[in-house]
JSON list of C-alpha atoms in Angstrom, two decimals:
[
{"chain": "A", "resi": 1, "resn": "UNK", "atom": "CA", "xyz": [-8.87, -21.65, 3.97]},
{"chain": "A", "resi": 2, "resn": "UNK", "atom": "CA", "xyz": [-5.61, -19.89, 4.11]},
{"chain": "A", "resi": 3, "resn": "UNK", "atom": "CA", "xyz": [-2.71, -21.54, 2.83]},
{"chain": "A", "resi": 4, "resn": "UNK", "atom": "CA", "xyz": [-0.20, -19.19, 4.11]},
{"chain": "A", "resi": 5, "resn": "UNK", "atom": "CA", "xyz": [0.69, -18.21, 8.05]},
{"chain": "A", "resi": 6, "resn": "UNK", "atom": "CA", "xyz": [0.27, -15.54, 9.40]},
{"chain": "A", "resi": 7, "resn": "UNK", "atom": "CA", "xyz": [2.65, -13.83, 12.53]},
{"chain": "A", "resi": 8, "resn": "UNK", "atom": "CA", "xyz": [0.94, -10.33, 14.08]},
{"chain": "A", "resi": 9, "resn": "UNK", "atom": "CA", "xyz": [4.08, -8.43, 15.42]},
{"chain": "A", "resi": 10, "resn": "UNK", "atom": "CA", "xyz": [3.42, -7.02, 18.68]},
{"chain": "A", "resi": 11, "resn": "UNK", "atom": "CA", "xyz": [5.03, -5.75, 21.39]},
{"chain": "A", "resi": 12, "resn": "UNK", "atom": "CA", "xyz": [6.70, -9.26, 22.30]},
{"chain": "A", "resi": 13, "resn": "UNK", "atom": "CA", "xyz": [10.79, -9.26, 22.45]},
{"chain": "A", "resi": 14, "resn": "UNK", "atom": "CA", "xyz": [11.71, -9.72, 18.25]},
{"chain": "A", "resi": 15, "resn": "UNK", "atom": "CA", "xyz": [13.10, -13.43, 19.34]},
{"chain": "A", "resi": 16, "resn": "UNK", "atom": "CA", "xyz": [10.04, -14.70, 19.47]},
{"chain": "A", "resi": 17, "resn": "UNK", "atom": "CA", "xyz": [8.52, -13.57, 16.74]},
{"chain": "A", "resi": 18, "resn": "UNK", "atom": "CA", "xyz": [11.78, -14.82, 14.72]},
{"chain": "A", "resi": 19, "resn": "UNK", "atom": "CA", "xyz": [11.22, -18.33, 16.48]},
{"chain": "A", "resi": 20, "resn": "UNK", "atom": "CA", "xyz": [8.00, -18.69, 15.29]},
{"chain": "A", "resi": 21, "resn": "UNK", "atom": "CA", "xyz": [8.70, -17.49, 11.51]},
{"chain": "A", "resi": 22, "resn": "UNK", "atom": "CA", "xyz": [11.85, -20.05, 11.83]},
{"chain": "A", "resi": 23, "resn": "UNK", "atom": "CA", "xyz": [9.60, -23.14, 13.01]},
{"chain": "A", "resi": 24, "resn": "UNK", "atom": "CA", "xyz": [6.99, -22.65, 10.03]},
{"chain": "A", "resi": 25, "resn": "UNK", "atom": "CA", "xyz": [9.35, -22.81, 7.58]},
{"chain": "A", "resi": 26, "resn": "UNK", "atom": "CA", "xyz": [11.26, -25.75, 9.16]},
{"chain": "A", "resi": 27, "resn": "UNK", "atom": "CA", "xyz": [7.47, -27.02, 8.93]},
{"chain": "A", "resi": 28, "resn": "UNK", "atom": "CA", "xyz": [7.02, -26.93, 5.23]},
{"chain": "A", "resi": 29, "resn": "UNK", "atom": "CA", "xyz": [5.43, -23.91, 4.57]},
{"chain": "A", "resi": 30, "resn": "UNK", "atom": "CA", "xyz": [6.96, -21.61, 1.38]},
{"chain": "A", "resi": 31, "resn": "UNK", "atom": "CA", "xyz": [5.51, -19.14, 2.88]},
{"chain": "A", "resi": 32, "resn": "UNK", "atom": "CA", "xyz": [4.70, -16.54, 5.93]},
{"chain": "A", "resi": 33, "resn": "UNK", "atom": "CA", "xyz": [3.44, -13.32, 6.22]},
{"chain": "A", "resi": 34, "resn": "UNK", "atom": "CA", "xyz": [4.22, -10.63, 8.47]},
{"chain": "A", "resi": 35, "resn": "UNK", "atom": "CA", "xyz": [1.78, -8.60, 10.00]},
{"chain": "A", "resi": 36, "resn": "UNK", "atom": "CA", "xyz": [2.40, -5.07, 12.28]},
{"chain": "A", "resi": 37, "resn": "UNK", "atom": "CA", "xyz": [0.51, -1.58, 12.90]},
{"chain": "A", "resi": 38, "resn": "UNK", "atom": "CA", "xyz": [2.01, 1.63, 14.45]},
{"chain": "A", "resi": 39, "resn": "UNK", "atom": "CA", "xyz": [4.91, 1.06, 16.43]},
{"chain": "A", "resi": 40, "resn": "UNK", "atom": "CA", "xyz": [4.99, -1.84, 15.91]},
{"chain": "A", "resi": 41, "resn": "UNK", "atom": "CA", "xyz": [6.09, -1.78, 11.66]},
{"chain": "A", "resi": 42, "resn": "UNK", "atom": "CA", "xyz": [9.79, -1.17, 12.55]},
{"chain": "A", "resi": 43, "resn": "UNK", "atom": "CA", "xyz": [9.77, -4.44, 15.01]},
{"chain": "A", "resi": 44, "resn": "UNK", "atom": "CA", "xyz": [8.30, -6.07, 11.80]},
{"chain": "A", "resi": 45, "resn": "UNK", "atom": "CA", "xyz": [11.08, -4.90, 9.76]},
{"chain": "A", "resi": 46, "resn": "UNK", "atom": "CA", "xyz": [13.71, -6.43, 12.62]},
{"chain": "A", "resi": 47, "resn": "UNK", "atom": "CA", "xyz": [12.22, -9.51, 12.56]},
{"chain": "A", "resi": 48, "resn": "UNK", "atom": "CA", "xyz": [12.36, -9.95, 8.61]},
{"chain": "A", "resi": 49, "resn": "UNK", "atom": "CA", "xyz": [15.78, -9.12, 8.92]},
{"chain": "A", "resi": 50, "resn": "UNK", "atom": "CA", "xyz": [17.17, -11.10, 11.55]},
{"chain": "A", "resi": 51, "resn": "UNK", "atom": "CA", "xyz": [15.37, -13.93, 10.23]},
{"chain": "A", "resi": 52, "resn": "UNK", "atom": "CA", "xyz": [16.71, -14.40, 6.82]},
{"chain": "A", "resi": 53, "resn": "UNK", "atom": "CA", "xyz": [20.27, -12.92, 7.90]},
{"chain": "A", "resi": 54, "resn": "UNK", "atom": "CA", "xyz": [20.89, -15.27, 10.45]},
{"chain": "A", "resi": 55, "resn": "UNK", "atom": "CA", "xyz": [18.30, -18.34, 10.93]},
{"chain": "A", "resi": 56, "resn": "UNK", "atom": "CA", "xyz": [16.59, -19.11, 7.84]},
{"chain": "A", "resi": 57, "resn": "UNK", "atom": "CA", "xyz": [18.56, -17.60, 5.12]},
{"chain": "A", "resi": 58, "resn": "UNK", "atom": "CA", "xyz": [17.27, -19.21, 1.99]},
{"chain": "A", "resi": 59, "resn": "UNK", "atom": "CA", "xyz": [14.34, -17.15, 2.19]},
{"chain": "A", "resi": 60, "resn": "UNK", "atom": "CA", "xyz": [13.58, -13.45, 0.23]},
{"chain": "A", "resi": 61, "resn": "UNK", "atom": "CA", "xyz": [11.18, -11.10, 0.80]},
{"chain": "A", "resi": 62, "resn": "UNK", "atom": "CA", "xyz": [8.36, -11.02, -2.22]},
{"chain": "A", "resi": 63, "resn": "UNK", "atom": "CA", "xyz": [6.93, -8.12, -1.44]},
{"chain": "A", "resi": 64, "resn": "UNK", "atom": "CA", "xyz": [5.76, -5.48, 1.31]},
{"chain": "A", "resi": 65, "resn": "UNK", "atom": "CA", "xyz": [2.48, -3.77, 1.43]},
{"chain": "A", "resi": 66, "resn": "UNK", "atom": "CA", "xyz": [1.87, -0.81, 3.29]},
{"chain": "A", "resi": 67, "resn": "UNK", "atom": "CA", "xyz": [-2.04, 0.69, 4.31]},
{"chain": "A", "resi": 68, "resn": "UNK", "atom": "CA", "xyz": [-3.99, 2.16, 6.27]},
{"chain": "A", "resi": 69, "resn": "UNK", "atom": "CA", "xyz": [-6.77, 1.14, 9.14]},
{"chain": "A", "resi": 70, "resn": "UNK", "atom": "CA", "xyz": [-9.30, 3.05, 10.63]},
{"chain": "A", "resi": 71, "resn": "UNK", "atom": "CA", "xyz": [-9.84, 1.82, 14.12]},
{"chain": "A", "resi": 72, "resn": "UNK", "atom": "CA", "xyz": [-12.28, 2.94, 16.46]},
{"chain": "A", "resi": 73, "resn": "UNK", "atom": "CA", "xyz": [-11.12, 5.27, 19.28]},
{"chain": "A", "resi": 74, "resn": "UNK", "atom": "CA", "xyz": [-10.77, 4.00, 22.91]},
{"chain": "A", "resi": 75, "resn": "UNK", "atom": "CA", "xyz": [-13.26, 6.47, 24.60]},
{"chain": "A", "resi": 76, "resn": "UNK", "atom": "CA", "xyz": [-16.19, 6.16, 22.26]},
{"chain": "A", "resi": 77, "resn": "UNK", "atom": "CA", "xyz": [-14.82, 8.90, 20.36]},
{"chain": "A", "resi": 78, "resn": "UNK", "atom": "CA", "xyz": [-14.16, 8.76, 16.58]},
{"chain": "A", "resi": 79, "resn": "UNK", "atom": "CA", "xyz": [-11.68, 6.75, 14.67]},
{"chain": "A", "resi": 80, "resn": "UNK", "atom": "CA", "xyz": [-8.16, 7.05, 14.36]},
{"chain": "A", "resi": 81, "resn": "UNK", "atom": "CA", "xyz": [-5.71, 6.25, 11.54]},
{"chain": "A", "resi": 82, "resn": "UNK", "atom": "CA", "xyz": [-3.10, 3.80, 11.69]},
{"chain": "A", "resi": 83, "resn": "UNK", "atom": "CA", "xyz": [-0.53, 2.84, 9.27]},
{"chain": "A", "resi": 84, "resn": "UNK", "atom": "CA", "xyz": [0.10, -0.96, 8.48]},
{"chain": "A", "resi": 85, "resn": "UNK", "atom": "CA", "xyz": [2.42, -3.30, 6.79]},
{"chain": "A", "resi": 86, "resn": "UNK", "atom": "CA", "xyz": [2.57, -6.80, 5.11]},
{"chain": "A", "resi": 87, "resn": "UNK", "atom": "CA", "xyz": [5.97, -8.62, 5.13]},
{"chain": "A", "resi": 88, "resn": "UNK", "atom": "CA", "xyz": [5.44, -11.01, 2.72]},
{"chain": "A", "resi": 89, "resn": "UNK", "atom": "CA", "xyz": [8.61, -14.08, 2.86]},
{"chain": "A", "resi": 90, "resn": "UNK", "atom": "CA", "xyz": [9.11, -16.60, 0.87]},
{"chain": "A", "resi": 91, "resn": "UNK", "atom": "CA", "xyz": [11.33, -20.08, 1.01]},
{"chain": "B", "resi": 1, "resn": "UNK", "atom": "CA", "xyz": [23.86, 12.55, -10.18]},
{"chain": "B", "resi": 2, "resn": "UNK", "atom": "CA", "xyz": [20.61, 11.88, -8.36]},
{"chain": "B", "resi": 3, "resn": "UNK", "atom": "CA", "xyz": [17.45, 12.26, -10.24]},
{"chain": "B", "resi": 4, "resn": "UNK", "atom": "CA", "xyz": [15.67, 11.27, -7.71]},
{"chain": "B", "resi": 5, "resn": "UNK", "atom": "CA", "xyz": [14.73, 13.28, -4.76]},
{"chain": "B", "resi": 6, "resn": "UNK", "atom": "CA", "xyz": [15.24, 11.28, -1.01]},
{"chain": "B", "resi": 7, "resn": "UNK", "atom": "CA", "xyz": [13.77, 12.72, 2.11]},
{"chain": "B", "resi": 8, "resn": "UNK", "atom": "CA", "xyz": [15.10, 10.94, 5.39]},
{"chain": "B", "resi": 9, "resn": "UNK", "atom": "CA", "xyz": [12.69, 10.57, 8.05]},
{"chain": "B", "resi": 10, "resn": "UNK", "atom": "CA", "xyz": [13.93, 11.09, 11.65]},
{"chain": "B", "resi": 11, "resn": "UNK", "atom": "CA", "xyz": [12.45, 12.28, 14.86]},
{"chain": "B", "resi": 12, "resn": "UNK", "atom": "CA", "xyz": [10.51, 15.48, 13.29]},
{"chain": "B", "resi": 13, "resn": "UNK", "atom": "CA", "xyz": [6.72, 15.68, 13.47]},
{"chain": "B", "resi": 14, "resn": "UNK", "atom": "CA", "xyz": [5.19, 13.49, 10.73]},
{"chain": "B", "resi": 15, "resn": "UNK", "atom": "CA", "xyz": [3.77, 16.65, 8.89]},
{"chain": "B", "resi": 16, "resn": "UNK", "atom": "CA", "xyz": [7.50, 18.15, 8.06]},
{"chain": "B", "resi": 17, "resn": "UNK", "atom": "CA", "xyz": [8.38, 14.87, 6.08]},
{"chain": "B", "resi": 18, "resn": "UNK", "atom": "CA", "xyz": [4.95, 15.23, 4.49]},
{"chain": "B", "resi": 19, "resn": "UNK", "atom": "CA", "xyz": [4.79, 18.74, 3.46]},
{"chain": "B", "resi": 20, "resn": "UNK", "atom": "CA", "xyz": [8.72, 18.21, 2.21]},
{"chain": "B", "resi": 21, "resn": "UNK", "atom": "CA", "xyz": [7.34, 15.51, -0.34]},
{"chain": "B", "resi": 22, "resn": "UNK", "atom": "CA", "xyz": [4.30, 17.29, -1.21]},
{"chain": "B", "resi": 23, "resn": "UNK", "atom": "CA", "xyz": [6.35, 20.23, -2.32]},
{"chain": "B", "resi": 24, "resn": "UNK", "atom": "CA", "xyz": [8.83, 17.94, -4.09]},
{"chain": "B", "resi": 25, "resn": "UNK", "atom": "CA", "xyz": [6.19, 16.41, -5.91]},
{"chain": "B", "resi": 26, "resn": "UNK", "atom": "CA", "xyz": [4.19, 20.02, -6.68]},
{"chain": "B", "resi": 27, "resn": "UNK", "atom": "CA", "xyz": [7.77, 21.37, -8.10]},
{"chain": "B", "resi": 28, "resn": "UNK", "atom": "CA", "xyz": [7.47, 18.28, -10.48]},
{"chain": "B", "resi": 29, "resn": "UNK", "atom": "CA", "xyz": [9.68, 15.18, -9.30]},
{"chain": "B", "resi": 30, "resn": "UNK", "atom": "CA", "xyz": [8.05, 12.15, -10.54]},
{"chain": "B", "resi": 31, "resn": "UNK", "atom": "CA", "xyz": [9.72, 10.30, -7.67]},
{"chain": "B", "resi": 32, "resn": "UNK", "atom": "CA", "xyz": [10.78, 11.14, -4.33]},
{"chain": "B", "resi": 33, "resn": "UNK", "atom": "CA", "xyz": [12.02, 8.14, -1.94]},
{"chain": "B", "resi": 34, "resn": "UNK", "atom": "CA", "xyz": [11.44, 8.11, 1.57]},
{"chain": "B", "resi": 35, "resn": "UNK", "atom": "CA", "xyz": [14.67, 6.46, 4.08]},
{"chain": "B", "resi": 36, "resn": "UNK", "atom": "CA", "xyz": [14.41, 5.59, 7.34]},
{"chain": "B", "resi": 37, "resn": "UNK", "atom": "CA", "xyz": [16.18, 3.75, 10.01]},
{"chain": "B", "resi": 38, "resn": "UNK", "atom": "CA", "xyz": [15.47, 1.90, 13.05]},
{"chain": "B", "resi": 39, "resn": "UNK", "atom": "CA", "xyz": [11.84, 2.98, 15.41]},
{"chain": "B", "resi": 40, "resn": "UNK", "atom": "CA", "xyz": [11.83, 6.05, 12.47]},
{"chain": "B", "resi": 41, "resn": "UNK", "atom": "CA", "xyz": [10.45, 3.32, 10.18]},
{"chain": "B", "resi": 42, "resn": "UNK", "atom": "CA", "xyz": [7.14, 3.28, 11.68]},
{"chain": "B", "resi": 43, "resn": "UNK", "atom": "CA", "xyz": [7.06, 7.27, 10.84]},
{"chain": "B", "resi": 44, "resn": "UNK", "atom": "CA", "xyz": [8.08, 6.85, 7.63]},
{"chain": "B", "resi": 45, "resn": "UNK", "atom": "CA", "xyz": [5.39, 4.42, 6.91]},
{"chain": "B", "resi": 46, "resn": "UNK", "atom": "CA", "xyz": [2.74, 6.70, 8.40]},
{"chain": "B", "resi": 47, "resn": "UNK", "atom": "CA", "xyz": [4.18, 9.67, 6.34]},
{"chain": "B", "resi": 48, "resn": "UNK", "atom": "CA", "xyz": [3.96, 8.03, 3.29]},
{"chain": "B", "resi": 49, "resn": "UNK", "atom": "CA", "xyz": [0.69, 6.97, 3.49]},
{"chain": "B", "resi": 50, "resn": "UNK", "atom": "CA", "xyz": [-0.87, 10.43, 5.06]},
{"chain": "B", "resi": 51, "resn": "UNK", "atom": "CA", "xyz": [0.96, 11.69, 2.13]},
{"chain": "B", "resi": 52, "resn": "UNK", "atom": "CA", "xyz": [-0.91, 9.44, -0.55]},
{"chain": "B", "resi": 53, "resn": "UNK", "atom": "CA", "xyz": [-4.08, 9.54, 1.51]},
{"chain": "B", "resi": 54, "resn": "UNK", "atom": "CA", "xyz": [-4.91, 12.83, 2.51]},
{"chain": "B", "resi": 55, "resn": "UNK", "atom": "CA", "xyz": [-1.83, 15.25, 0.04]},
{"chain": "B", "resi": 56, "resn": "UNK", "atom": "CA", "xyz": [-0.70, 14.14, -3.10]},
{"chain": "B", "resi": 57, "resn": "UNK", "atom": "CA", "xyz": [-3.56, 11.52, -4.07]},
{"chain": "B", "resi": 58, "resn": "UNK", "atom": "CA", "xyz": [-2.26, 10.73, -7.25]},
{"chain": "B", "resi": 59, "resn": "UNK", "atom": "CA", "xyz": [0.97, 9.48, -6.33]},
{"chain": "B", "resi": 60, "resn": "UNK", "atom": "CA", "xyz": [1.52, 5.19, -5.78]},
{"chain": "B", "resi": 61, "resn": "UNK", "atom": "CA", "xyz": [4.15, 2.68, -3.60]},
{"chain": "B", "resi": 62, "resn": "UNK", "atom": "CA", "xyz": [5.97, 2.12, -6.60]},
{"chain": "B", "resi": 63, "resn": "UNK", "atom": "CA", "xyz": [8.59, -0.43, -3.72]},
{"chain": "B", "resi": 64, "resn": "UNK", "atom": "CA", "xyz": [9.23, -1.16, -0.96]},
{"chain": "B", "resi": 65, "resn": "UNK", "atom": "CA", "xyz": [12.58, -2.53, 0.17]},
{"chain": "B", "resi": 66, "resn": "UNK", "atom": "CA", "xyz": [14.31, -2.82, 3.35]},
{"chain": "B", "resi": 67, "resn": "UNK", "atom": "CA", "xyz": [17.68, -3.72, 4.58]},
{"chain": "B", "resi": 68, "resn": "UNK", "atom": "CA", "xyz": [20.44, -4.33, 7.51]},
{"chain": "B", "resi": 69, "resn": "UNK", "atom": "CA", "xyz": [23.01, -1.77, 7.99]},
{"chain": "B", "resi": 70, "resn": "UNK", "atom": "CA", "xyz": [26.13, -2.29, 10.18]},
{"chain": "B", "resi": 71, "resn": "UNK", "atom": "CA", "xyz": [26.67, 1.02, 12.23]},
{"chain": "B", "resi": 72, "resn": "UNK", "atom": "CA", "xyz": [30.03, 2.29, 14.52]},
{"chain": "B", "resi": 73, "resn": "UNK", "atom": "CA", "xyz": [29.25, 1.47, 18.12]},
{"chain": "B", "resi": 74, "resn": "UNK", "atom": "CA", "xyz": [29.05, 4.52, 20.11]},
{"chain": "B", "resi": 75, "resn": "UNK", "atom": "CA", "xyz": [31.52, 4.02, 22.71]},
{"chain": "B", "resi": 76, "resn": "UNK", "atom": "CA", "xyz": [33.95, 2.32, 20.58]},
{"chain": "B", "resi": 77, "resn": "UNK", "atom": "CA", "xyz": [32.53, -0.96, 20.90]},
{"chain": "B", "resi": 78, "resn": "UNK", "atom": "CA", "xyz": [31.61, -3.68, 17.77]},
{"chain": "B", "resi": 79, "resn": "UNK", "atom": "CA", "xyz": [28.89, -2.84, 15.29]},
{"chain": "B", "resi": 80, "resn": "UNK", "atom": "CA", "xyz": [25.32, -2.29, 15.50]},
{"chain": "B", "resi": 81, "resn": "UNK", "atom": "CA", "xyz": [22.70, -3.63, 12.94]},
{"chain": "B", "resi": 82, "resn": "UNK", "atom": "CA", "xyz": [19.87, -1.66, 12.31]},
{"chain": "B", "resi": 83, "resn": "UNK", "atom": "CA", "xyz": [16.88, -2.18, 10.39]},
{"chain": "B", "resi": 84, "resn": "UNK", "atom": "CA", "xyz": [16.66, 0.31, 7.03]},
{"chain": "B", "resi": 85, "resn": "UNK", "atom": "CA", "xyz": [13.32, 0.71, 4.86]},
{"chain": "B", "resi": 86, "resn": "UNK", "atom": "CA", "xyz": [13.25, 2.71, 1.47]},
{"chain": "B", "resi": 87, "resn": "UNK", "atom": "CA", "xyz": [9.66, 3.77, 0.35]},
{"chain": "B", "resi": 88, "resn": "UNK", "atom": "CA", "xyz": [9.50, 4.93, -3.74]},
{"chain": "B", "resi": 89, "resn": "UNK", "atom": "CA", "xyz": [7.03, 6.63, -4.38]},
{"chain": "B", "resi": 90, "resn": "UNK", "atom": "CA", "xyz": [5.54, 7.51, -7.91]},
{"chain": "B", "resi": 91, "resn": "UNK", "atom": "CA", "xyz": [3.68, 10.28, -9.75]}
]
C-alpha cells in the first residue's frame, strides 16, 4: 500500500532516528518521509539535517508540509491543537 | 533592500509572533517570512499555522526551507550546528 517509509520523530536521542533514515535508503528506497508534532518538529528538522550533511548526502529535501491536528485532550476534556510537519527526502 | 518583511521567532509567547505578522500583513506586505533556530522551530511552526488558521485566513505556505548554521561556541570552544527553518508566507 505505501510505497514510501515512514519515521515518526519522537522523543528518542536524533541518532536513532538518523540510523534508521540511513538504513532505508542503503535499502533501496528513493524515498522517506519524516514525521513530528509539537516539540518534537525541531528534532525533525535535526534529523533531516544531520542526515544528508553527514551520512547520506546524495539526498535533498522535496518538500515540507506543515498542519495542524486536533487531538483529543487527556482528561476527557476537549481537543487541543497541535502543529505538525512532513519532511519529505528524496535519494 | 528587503521587500520582504522577516519576523524571528524566539522564546516570546506564540501570540507576539502572531499578532506581529497579522499586523504586517493588515499594513499590506504580501509576504512576511518567519526564522527560527534550534527548539524555537517548533514555535515557529505553531505560529504560523495559528496565524493561517485562526488570523489572517487568506494567507498560504508559499516554502518551506530549512538549513544548518555553524555558530561561535560559547566558551571559546569549536562551532555549534544548529538547525534553521524559514517559513514564507503569502497573501
Amino acid at each position: 500500500m505505501m510505497e514510501e517509509n515512514t519515521v515518526f520523530v519522537g522523543t528518542k536521542p536524533v541518532m536513532n532516528y538518523v540510523l534508521a533514515i540511513a538504513t532505508q535508503f542503503n535499502d533501496g528506497s528513493p524515498k522517506v518521509v519524516l514525521k513530528a508534532r509539537g516539540r518534537a518538529i525541531s528534532r525533525a528538522v535535526d534529523v533531516a539535517e544531520i542526515t544528508r550533511n553527514r551520512f547520506v548526502t546524495d539526498i535533498k529535501v522535496e518538500d515540507i508540509k506543515i498542519s495542524t491536528e486536533a487531538l483529543e485532550g487527556r482528561e476527557g476534556g476537549g481537543k487541543t491543537n497541535v502543529s505538525s510537519i512532513e519532511i519529505m527526502l528524496t535519494k
